[in-house]
Tab-separated table of C-alpha atoms in Angstrom:
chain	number	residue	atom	x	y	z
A	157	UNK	CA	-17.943	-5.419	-18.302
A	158	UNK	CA	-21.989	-5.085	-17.997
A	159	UNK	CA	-21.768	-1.953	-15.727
A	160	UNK	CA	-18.329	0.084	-16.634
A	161	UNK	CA	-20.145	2.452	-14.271
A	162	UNK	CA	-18.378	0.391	-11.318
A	163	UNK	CA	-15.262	-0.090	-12.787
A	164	UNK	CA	-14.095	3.599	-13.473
A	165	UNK	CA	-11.765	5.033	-10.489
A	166	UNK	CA	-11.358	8.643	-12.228
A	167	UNK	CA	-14.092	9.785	-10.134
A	168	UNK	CA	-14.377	8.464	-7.126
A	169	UNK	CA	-12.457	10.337	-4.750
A	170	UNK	CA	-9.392	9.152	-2.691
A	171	UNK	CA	-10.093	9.018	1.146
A	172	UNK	CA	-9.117	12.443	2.946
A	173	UNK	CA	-6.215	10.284	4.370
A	174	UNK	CA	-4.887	7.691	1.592
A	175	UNK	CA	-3.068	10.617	0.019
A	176	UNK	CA	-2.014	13.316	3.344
A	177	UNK	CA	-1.935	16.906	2.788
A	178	UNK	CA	1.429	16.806	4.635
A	179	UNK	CA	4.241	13.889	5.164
A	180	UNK	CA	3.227	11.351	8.084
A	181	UNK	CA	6.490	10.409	10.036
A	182	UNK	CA	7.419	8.250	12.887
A	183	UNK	CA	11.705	8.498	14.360
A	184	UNK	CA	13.394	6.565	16.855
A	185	UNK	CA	16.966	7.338	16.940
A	186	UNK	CA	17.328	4.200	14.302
A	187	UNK	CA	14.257	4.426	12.278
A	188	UNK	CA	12.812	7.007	9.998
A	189	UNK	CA	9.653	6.310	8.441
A	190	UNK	CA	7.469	8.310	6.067
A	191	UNK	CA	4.433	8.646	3.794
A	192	UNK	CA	5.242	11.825	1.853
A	193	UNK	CA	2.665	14.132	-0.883
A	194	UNK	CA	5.736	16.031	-1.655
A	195	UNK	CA	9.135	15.324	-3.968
A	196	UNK	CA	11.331	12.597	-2.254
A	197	UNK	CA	14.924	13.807	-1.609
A	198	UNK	CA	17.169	11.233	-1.125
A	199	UNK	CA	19.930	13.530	1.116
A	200	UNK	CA	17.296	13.020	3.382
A	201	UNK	CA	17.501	10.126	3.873
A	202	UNK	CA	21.350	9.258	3.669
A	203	UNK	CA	21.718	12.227	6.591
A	204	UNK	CA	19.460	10.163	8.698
A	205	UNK	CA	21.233	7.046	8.459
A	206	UNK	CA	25.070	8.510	8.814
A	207	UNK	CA	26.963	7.638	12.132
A	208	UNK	CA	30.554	7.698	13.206
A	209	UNK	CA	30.131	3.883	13.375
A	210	UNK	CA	28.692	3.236	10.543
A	211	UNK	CA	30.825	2.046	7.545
A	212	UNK	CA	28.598	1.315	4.907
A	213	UNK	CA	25.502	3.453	4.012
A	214	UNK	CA	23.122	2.316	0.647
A	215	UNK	CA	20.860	4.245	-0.746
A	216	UNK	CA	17.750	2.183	-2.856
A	217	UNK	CA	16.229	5.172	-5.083
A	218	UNK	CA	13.075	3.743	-7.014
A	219	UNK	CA	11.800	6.147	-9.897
A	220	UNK	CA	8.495	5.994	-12.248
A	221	UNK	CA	9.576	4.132	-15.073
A	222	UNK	CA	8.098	5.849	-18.860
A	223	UNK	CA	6.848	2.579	-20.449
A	224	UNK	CA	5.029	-0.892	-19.535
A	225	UNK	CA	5.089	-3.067	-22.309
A	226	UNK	CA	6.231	-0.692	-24.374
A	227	UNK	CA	3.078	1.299	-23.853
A	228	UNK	CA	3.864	4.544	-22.656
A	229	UNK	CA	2.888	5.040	-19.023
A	230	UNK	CA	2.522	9.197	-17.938
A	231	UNK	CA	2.606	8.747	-14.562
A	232	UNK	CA	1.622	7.214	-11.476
A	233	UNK	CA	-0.146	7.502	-8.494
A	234	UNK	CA	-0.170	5.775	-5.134
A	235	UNK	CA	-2.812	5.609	-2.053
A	236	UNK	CA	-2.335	4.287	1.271
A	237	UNK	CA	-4.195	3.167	4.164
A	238	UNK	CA	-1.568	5.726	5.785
A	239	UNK	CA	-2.350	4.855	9.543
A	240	UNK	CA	-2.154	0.870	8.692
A	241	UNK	CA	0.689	1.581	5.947
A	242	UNK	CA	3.154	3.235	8.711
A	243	UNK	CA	2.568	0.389	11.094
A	244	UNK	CA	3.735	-2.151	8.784
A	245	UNK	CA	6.810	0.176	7.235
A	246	UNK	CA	7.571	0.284	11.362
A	247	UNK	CA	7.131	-3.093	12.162
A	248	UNK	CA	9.599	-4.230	8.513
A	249	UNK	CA	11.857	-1.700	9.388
A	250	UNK	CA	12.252	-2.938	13.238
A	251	UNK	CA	13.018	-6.388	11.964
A	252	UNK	CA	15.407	-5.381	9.940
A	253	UNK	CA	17.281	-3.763	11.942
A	254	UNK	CA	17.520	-6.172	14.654
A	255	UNK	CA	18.063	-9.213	11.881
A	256	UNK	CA	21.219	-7.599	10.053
A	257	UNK	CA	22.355	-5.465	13.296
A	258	UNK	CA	21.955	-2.452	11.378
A	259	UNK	CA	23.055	1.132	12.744
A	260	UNK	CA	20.094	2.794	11.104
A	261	UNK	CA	17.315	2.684	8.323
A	262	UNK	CA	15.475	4.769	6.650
A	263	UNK	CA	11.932	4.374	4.384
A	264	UNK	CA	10.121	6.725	2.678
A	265	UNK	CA	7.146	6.255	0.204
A	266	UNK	CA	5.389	9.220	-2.354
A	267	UNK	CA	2.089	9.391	-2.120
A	268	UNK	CA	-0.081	11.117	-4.767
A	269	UNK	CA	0.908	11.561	-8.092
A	270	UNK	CA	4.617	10.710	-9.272
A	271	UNK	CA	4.967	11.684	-12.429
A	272	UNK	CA	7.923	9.591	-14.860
A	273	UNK	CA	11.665	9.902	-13.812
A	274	UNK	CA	10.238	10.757	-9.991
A	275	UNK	CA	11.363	9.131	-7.104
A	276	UNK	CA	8.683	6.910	-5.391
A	277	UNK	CA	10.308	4.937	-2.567
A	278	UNK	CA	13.474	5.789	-0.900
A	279	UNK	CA	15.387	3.133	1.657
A	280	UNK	CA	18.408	3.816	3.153
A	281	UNK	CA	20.401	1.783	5.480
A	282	UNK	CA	24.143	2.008	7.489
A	283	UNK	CA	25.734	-0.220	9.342
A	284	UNK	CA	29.688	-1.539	10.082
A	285	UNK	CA	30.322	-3.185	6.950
A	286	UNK	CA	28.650	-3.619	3.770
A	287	UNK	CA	27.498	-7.219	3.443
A	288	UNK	CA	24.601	-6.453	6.096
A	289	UNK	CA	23.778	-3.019	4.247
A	290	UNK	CA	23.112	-4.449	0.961
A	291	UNK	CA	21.334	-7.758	2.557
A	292	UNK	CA	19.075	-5.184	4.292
A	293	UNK	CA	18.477	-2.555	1.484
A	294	UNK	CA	17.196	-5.064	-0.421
A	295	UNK	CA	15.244	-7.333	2.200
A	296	UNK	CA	13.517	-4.153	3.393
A	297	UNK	CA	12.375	-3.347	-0.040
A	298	UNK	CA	11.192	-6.446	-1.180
A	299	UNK	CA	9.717	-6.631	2.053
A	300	UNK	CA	7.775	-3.613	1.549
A	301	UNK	CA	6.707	-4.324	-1.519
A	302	UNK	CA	5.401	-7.330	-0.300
A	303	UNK	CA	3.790	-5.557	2.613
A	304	UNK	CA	3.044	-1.998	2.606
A	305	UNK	CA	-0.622	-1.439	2.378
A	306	UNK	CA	0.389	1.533	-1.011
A	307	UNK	CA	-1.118	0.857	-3.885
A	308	UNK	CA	-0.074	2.176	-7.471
A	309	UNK	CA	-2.449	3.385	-10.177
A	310	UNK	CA	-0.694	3.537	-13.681
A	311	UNK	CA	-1.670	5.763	-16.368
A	312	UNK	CA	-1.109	5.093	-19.826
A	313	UNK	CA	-0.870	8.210	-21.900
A	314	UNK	CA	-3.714	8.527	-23.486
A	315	UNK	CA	-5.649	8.310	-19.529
A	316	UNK	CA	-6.213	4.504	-19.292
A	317	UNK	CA	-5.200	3.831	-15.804
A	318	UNK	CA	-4.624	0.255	-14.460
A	319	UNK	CA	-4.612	-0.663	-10.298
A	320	UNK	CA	-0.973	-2.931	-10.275
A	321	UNK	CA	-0.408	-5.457	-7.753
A	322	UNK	CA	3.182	-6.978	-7.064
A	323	UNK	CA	2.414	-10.309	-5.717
A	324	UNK	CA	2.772	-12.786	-7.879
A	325	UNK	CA	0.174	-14.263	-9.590
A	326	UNK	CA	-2.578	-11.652	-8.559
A	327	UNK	CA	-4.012	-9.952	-11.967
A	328	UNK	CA	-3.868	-6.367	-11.821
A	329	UNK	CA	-7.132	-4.684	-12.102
A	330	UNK	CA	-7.415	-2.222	-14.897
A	331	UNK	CA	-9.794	0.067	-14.685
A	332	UNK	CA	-11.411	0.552	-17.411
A	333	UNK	CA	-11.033	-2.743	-18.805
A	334	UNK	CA	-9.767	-6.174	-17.411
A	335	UNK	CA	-7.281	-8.912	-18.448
A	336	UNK	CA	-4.059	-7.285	-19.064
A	337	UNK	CA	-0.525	-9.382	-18.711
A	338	UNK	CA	0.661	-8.662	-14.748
A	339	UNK	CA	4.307	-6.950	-14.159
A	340	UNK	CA	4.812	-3.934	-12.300
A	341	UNK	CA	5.545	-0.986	-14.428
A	342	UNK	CA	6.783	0.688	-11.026
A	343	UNK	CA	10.472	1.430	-10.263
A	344	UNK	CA	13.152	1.148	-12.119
A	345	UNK	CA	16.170	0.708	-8.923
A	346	UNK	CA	18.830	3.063	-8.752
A	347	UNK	CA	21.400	1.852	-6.206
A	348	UNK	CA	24.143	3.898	-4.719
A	349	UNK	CA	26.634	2.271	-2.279
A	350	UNK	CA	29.050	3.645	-0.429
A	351	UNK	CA	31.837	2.469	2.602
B	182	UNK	CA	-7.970	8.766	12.821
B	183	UNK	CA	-9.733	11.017	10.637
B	184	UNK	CA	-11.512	9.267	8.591
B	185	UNK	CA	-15.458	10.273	8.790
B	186	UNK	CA	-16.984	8.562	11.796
B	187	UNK	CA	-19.768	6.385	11.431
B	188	UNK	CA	-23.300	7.515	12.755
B	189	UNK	CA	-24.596	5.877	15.764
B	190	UNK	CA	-25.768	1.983	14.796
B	191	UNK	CA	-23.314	1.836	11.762
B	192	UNK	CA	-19.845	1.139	11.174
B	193	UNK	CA	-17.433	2.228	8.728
B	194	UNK	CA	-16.027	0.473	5.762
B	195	UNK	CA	-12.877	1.438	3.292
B	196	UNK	CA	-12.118	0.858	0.131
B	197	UNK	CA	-8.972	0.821	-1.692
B	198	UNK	CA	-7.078	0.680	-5.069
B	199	UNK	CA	-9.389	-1.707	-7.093
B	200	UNK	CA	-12.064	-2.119	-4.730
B	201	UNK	CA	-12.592	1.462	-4.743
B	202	UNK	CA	-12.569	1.948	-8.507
B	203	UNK	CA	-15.380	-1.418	-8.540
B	204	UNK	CA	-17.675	0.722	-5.515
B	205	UNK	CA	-16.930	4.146	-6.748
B	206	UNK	CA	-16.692	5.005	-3.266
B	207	UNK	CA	-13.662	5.537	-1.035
B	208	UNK	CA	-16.129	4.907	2.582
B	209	UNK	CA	-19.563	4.237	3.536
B	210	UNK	CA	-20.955	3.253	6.495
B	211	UNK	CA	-22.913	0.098	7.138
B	212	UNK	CA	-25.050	-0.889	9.665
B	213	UNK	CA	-24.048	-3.094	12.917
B	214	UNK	CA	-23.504	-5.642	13.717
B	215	UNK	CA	-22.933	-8.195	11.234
B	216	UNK	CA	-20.642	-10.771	11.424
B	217	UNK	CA	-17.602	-10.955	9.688
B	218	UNK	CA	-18.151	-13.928	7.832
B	219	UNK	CA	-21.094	-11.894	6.279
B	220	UNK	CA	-19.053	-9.036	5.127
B	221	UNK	CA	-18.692	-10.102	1.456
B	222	UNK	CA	-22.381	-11.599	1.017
B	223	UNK	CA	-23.416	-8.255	2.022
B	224	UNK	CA	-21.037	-6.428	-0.372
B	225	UNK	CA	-21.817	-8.556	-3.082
B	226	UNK	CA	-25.504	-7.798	-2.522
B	227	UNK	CA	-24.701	-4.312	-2.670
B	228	UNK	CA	-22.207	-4.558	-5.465
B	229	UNK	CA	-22.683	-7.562	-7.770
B	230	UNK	CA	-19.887	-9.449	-9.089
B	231	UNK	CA	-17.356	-7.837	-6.819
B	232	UNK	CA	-16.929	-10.673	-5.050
B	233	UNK	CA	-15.427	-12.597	-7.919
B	234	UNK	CA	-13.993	-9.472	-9.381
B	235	UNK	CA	-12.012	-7.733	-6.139
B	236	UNK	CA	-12.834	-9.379	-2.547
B	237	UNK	CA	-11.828	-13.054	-3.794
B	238	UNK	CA	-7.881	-11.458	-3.771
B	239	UNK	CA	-8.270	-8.783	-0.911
B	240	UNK	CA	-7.716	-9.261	2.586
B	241	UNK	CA	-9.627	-7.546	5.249
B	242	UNK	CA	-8.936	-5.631	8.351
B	243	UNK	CA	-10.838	-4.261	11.247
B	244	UNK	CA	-9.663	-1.807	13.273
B	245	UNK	CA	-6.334	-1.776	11.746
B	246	UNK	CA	-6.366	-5.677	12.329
B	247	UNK	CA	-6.109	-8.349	9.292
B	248	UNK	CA	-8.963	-10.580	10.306
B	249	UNK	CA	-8.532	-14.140	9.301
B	250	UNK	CA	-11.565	-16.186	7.992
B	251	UNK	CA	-10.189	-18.866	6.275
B	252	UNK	CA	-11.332	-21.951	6.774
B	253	UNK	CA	-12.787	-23.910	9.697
B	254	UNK	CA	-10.787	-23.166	12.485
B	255	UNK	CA	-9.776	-19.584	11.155
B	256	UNK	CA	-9.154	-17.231	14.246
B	257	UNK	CA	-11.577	-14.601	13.795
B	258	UNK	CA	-14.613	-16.902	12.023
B	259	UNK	CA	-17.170	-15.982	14.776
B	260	UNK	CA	-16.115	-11.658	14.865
B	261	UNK	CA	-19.019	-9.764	15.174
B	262	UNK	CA	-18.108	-5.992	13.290
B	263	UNK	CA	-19.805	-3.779	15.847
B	264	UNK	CA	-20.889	-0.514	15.601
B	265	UNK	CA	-18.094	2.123	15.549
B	266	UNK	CA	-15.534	-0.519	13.915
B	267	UNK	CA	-13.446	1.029	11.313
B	268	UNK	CA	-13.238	-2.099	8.264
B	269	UNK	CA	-11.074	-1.579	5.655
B	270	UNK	CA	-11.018	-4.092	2.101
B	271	UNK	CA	-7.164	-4.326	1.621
B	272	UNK	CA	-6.400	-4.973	-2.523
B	273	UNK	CA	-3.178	-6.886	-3.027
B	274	UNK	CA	-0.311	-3.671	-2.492
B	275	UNK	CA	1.682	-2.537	-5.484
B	276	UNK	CA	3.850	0.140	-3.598
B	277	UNK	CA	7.663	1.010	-5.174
Protein backbone atom coordinates (compact mmCIF):
# COMPACT_ATOMS: atom_id res chain seq x y z
CA UNK A 1 0.00 0.00 0.00
CA UNK A 2 1.88 3.42 -1.16
CA UNK A 3 -0.22 5.63 1.23
CA UNK A 4 -1.31 3.38 4.48
CA UNK A 5 -2.39 6.90 5.45
CA UNK A 6 -5.80 6.08 3.49
CA UNK A 7 -6.19 2.76 4.47
CA UNK A 8 -6.30 3.07 8.39
CA UNK A 9 -10.09 3.28 9.80
CA UNK A 10 -8.89 3.64 13.63
CA UNK A 11 -9.24 7.23 13.23
CA UNK A 12 -11.62 8.33 11.23
CA UNK A 13 -14.68 8.75 13.03
CA UNK A 14 -18.03 6.86 12.53
CA UNK A 15 -20.91 9.17 11.27
CA UNK A 16 -23.02 10.70 14.29
CA UNK A 17 -25.72 8.22 13.00
CA UNK A 18 -24.02 4.80 11.75
CA UNK A 19 -23.70 3.86 15.40
CA UNK A 20 -27.13 5.74 17.44
CA UNK A 21 -26.77 6.91 20.86
CA UNK A 22 -30.11 5.14 21.50
CA UNK A 23 -32.00 2.00 19.69
CA UNK A 24 -33.89 3.12 16.35
CA UNK A 25 -37.26 1.12 16.16
CA UNK A 26 -40.13 0.86 13.85
CA UNK A 27 -43.65 -1.66 15.20
CA UNK A 28 -46.63 -2.59 13.44
CA UNK A 29 -48.61 -5.00 15.36
CA UNK A 30 -46.50 -7.84 13.25
CA UNK A 31 -43.17 -6.32 12.87
CA UNK A 32 -40.51 -5.21 15.25
CA UNK A 33 -37.51 -3.79 13.90
CA UNK A 34 -34.37 -2.40 15.52
CA UNK A 35 -30.84 -0.98 15.31
CA UNK A 36 -29.68 -1.21 18.94
CA UNK A 37 -26.04 0.45 20.79
CA UNK A 38 -27.05 -1.51 23.75
CA UNK A 39 -26.87 -5.54 24.82
CA UNK A 40 -29.44 -7.56 22.70
CA UNK A 41 -31.91 -9.53 24.89
CA UNK A 42 -33.46 -12.12 23.21
CA UNK A 43 -36.87 -12.23 25.72
CA UNK A 44 -37.39 -9.33 23.82
CA UNK A 45 -37.86 -10.46 21.14
CA UNK A 46 -39.71 -13.90 21.73
CA UNK A 47 -42.44 -11.56 23.87
CA UNK A 48 -42.99 -9.67 20.72
CA UNK A 49 -43.67 -12.45 18.55
CA UNK A 50 -46.03 -14.65 21.12
CA UNK A 51 -49.83 -14.90 20.20
CA UNK A 52 -52.64 -17.15 21.24
CA UNK A 53 -52.49 -18.33 17.59
CA UNK A 54 -49.32 -18.83 17.17
CA UNK A 55 -47.88 -22.41 17.53
CA UNK A 56 -44.45 -22.24 16.71
CA UNK A 57 -42.09 -19.37 17.80
CA UNK A 58 -37.96 -19.60 16.74
CA UNK A 59 -35.61 -17.71 18.04
CA UNK A 60 -32.14 -17.16 15.59
CA UNK A 61 -29.50 -15.79 18.30
CA UNK A 62 -26.17 -14.86 16.37
CA UNK A 63 -23.09 -14.24 18.79
CA UNK A 64 -19.34 -12.86 18.06
CA UNK A 65 -17.49 -15.82 17.41
CA UNK A 66 -13.52 -15.76 19.35
CA UNK A 67 -11.45 -16.90 16.32
CA UNK A 68 -11.20 -16.51 12.32
CA UNK A 69 -8.84 -18.78 11.01
CA UNK A 70 -7.74 -19.65 14.05
CA UNK A 71 -6.55 -16.13 14.65
CA UNK A 72 -8.04 -14.82 17.59
CA UNK A 73 -10.61 -12.13 16.85
CA UNK A 74 -11.41 -9.60 20.25
CA UNK A 75 -14.31 -8.25 19.08
CA UNK A 76 -16.38 -6.66 16.62
CA UNK A 77 -17.98 -3.75 15.58
CA UNK A 78 -20.78 -2.85 13.21
CA UNK A 79 -21.99 0.59 11.43
CA UNK A 80 -25.04 1.25 9.61
CA UNK A 81 -26.49 3.60 7.27
CA UNK A 82 -29.30 3.40 10.12
CA UNK A 83 -32.06 5.43 8.18
CA UNK A 84 -31.37 3.21 4.82
CA UNK A 85 -30.56 0.00 7.09
CA UNK A 86 -34.24 0.09 8.80
CA UNK A 87 -35.90 0.49 5.45
CA UNK A 88 -34.51 -2.57 4.09
CA UNK A 89 -34.87 -4.72 7.62
CA UNK A 90 -38.77 -3.30 7.02
CA UNK A 91 -39.16 -3.99 3.61
CA UNK A 92 -37.35 -8.11 4.28
CA UNK A 93 -39.33 -8.39 7.15
CA UNK A 94 -42.78 -7.38 5.26
CA UNK A 95 -42.05 -10.02 2.69
CA UNK A 96 -41.61 -12.41 4.90
CA UNK A 97 -44.33 -12.24 6.55
CA UNK A 98 -46.72 -12.14 3.80
CA UNK A 99 -44.60 -15.14 1.88
CA UNK A 100 -44.75 -17.78 4.86
CA UNK A 101 -48.14 -16.24 6.43
CA UNK A 102 -46.35 -15.58 9.48
CA UNK A 103 -48.16 -14.29 12.80
CA UNK A 104 -45.23 -12.09 13.67
CA UNK A 105 -41.40 -11.30 13.27
CA UNK A 106 -39.04 -9.80 14.92
CA UNK A 107 -35.24 -8.29 13.87
CA UNK A 108 -32.88 -6.72 15.79
CA UNK A 109 -29.19 -5.79 14.92
CA UNK A 110 -26.15 -4.41 17.61
CA UNK A 111 -24.60 -1.67 16.57
CA UNK A 112 -21.24 -0.53 18.01
CA UNK A 113 -18.95 -2.69 19.53
CA UNK A 114 -19.90 -6.48 20.32
CA UNK A 115 -17.42 -7.84 22.06
CA UNK A 116 -16.89 -12.16 21.75
CA UNK A 117 -19.77 -14.43 23.08
CA UNK A 118 -22.27 -11.16 22.46
CA UNK A 119 -25.28 -11.33 20.70
CA UNK A 120 -25.27 -9.37 17.35
CA UNK A 121 -28.49 -10.11 15.46
CA UNK A 122 -31.60 -11.41 16.93
CA UNK A 123 -34.73 -12.79 14.58
CA UNK A 124 -37.61 -14.13 15.89
CA UNK A 125 -40.61 -15.42 14.18
CA UNK A 126 -44.30 -17.27 15.20
CA UNK A 127 -46.67 -18.55 13.29
CA UNK A 128 -49.37 -21.81 13.28
CA UNK A 129 -47.02 -24.48 12.74
CA UNK A 130 -43.43 -24.87 12.51
CA UNK A 131 -42.48 -25.63 8.92
CA UNK A 132 -43.21 -21.81 8.00
CA UNK A 133 -41.26 -20.62 11.27
CA UNK A 134 -38.10 -22.26 10.51
CA UNK A 135 -38.45 -21.50 6.51
CA UNK A 136 -38.77 -17.86 7.67
CA UNK A 137 -36.12 -17.63 10.51
CA UNK A 138 -33.78 -18.59 8.24
CA UNK A 139 -34.93 -16.77 4.89
CA UNK A 140 -35.08 -13.54 6.90
CA UNK A 141 -31.58 -13.96 8.05
CA UNK A 142 -29.93 -14.87 5.09
CA UNK A 143 -31.89 -12.27 3.65
CA UNK A 144 -30.49 -9.75 5.85
CA UNK A 145 -27.31 -10.67 5.55
CA UNK A 146 -27.60 -10.33 2.08
CA UNK A 147 -29.25 -6.96 2.46
CA UNK A 148 -28.91 -4.91 5.44
CA UNK A 149 -26.78 -1.94 4.73
CA UNK A 150 -24.50 -3.10 8.58
CA UNK A 151 -21.25 -3.58 8.12
CA UNK A 152 -18.79 -5.54 10.52
CA UNK A 153 -15.26 -4.48 11.44
CA UNK A 154 -13.22 -7.44 13.00
CA UNK A 155 -10.46 -7.04 15.32
CA UNK A 156 -7.81 -9.39 15.71
CA UNK A 157 -6.24 -9.27 19.12
CA UNK A 158 -3.39 -7.68 18.80
CA UNK A 159 -5.72 -4.39 17.00
CA UNK A 160 -5.55 -5.43 13.29
CA UNK A 161 -9.03 -4.84 12.21
CA UNK A 162 -10.42 -6.13 8.85
CA UNK A 163 -13.93 -4.55 7.04
CA UNK A 164 -15.84 -8.30 6.23
CA UNK A 165 -18.23 -8.59 3.53
CA UNK A 166 -20.69 -11.68 3.23
CA UNK A 167 -21.37 -11.83 -0.38
CA UNK A 168 -19.68 -14.17 -2.00
CA UNK A 169 -16.82 -13.58 -3.84
CA UNK A 170 -16.29 -9.87 -2.66
CA UNK A 171 -12.67 -9.67 -0.81
CA UNK A 172 -12.93 -8.22 2.47
CA UNK A 173 -11.00 -5.13 2.94
CA UNK A 174 -8.52 -5.21 5.73
CA UNK A 175 -7.48 -2.31 6.95
CA UNK A 176 -4.32 -2.15 7.47
CA UNK A 177 -3.28 -4.48 4.93
CA UNK A 178 -5.07 -6.23 1.92
CA UNK A 179 -5.46 -9.79 0.53
CA UNK A 180 -6.67 -11.90 3.27
CA UNK A 181 -8.81 -15.34 2.50
CA UNK A 182 -12.81 -14.08 2.63
CA UNK A 183 -15.27 -15.91 5.30
CA UNK A 184 -17.17 -14.16 7.78
CA UNK A 185 -15.81 -14.52 11.21
CA UNK A 186 -19.38 -13.16 12.36
CA UNK A 187 -21.99 -15.35 14.13
CA UNK A 188 -21.83 -18.43 15.23
CA UNK A 189 -26.13 -19.43 15.12
CA UNK A 190 -27.73 -20.43 18.14
CA UNK A 191 -31.23 -21.72 17.33
CA UNK A 192 -33.98 -22.28 19.78
CA UNK A 193 -37.34 -23.73 18.59
CA UNK A 194 -40.21 -24.15 20.24
CA UNK A 195 -44.24 -25.36 19.42
CA UNK B 1 -31.93 12.97 9.03
CA UNK B 2 -29.19 14.23 10.98
CA UNK B 3 -26.48 13.91 9.26
CA UNK B 4 -24.57 17.48 8.76
CA UNK B 5 -26.28 19.38 5.98
CA UNK B 6 -24.46 20.46 3.13
CA UNK B 7 -23.73 24.30 2.63
CA UNK B 8 -25.57 26.05 -0.02
CA UNK B 9 -24.06 24.88 -3.73
CA UNK B 10 -22.78 21.47 -2.31
CA UNK B 11 -24.11 18.21 -1.61
CA UNK B 12 -23.33 15.63 0.79
CA UNK B 13 -21.53 12.40 0.37
CA UNK B 14 -21.12 9.19 2.91
CA UNK B 15 -18.83 6.86 3.39
CA UNK B 16 -18.95 3.54 4.87
CA UNK B 17 -17.09 0.41 6.18
CA UNK B 18 -14.10 0.24 3.69
CA UNK B 19 -14.68 3.27 1.84
CA UNK B 20 -14.46 5.16 4.92
CA UNK B 21 -11.29 3.56 6.25
CA UNK B 22 -9.71 4.32 2.23
CA UNK B 23 -11.10 8.43 2.67
CA UNK B 24 -10.51 8.69 6.33
CA UNK B 25 -13.60 10.52 6.38
CA UNK B 26 -17.11 9.45 7.38
CA UNK B 27 -18.86 12.82 5.11
CA UNK B 28 -17.83 15.66 3.10
CA UNK B 29 -19.59 17.73 1.03
CA UNK B 30 -19.04 18.24 -2.67
CA UNK B 31 -20.03 20.69 -4.89
CA UNK B 32 -23.28 20.54 -7.31
CA UNK B 33 -24.20 19.43 -9.63
CA UNK B 34 -22.35 16.75 -11.17
CA UNK B 35 -23.68 13.99 -12.77
CA UNK B 36 -23.82 10.73 -11.48
CA UNK B 37 -21.90 9.04 -13.94
CA UNK B 38 -19.06 11.43 -12.74
CA UNK B 39 -19.21 10.49 -9.17
CA UNK B 40 -16.27 8.02 -9.15
CA UNK B 41 -13.92 10.05 -11.68
CA UNK B 42 -14.28 12.72 -9.23
CA UNK B 43 -13.55 10.50 -6.19
CA UNK B 44 -10.80 8.93 -7.76
CA UNK B 45 -9.33 12.37 -8.47
CA UNK B 46 -9.70 13.13 -4.99
CA UNK B 47 -8.64 9.76 -3.70
CA UNK B 48 -6.38 7.79 -6.05
CA UNK B 49 -6.71 4.21 -6.49
CA UNK B 50 -10.00 3.99 -4.69
CA UNK B 51 -11.68 3.32 -7.54
CA UNK B 52 -10.01 0.00 -8.09
CA UNK B 53 -9.58 -0.51 -4.42
CA UNK B 54 -13.41 0.22 -2.91
CA UNK B 55 -15.99 1.88 -5.53
CA UNK B 56 -15.40 -1.02 -8.24
CA UNK B 57 -17.54 -3.41 -5.43
CA UNK B 58 -19.81 -0.63 -3.80
CA UNK B 59 -23.06 0.40 -4.87
CA UNK B 60 -24.34 3.86 -4.59
CA UNK B 61 -27.37 5.60 -3.34
CA UNK B 62 -28.84 9.02 -3.43
CA UNK B 63 -31.23 10.09 -1.27
CA UNK B 64 -31.69 6.80 0.26
CA UNK B 65 -32.10 5.48 -3.43
CA UNK B 66 -29.61 2.72 -5.06
CA UNK B 67 -28.92 4.49 -8.31
CA UNK B 68 -28.23 2.19 -11.16
CA UNK B 69 -25.48 3.07 -13.76
CA UNK B 70 -24.71 0.07 -15.32
CA UNK B 71 -24.47 -0.09 -18.63
CA UNK B 72 -26.14 1.61 -21.60
CA UNK B 73 -29.58 1.69 -20.89
CA UNK B 74 -29.05 1.77 -16.97
CA UNK B 75 -32.04 3.74 -15.34
CA UNK B 76 -30.42 6.50 -13.68
CA UNK B 77 -27.27 7.05 -16.40
CA UNK B 78 -28.27 10.72 -17.09
CA UNK B 79 -28.98 11.75 -12.82
CA UNK B 80 -27.74 14.93 -12.17
CA UNK B 81 -26.69 14.90 -7.99
CA UNK B 82 -28.00 18.36 -7.16
CA UNK B 83 -27.28 20.44 -4.51
CA UNK B 84 -28.76 19.35 -1.14
CA UNK B 85 -28.68 15.48 -2.27
CA UNK B 86 -27.61 13.27 0.46
CA UNK B 87 -25.08 10.36 -1.59
CA UNK B 88 -24.02 7.66 0.24
CA UNK B 89 -20.99 4.88 -1.19
CA UNK B 90 -22.62 1.57 0.03
CA UNK B 91 -19.50 -1.26 0.68
CA UNK B 92 -20.75 -4.80 0.17
CA UNK B 93 -22.78 -5.42 3.96
CA UNK B 94 -21.32 -7.92 6.38
CA UNK B 95 -24.11 -7.59 9.11
CA UNK B 96 -24.81 -10.93 11.59
Amino acid sequence: MSNSAQTTTSNSLPLPDSIPSEPVSWTTDTIHIELTPHALNHQTATTFVSSPSAGATVLFIGTTRDSFNNTPVSGLSYTSYTPLALHTLQSIASTVLAKHSLTKIFICHKLGECPVGEASILIAVSSPHRQAAWRAGEEALEETKKRAEIWKLEKFVGGEGVWRANRDGVMGVRVEDEGMAEETAGEEGNVVASE
Amino acid sequence: MSYVKAPAGHFTVLYFAAASSYTAKSCEHLPAPVPALELFAQLEKKYPGIGQKVLSSCAVTVNLEYIDLDGEDAQHKDLVISEGDEVAIIPPVSSG
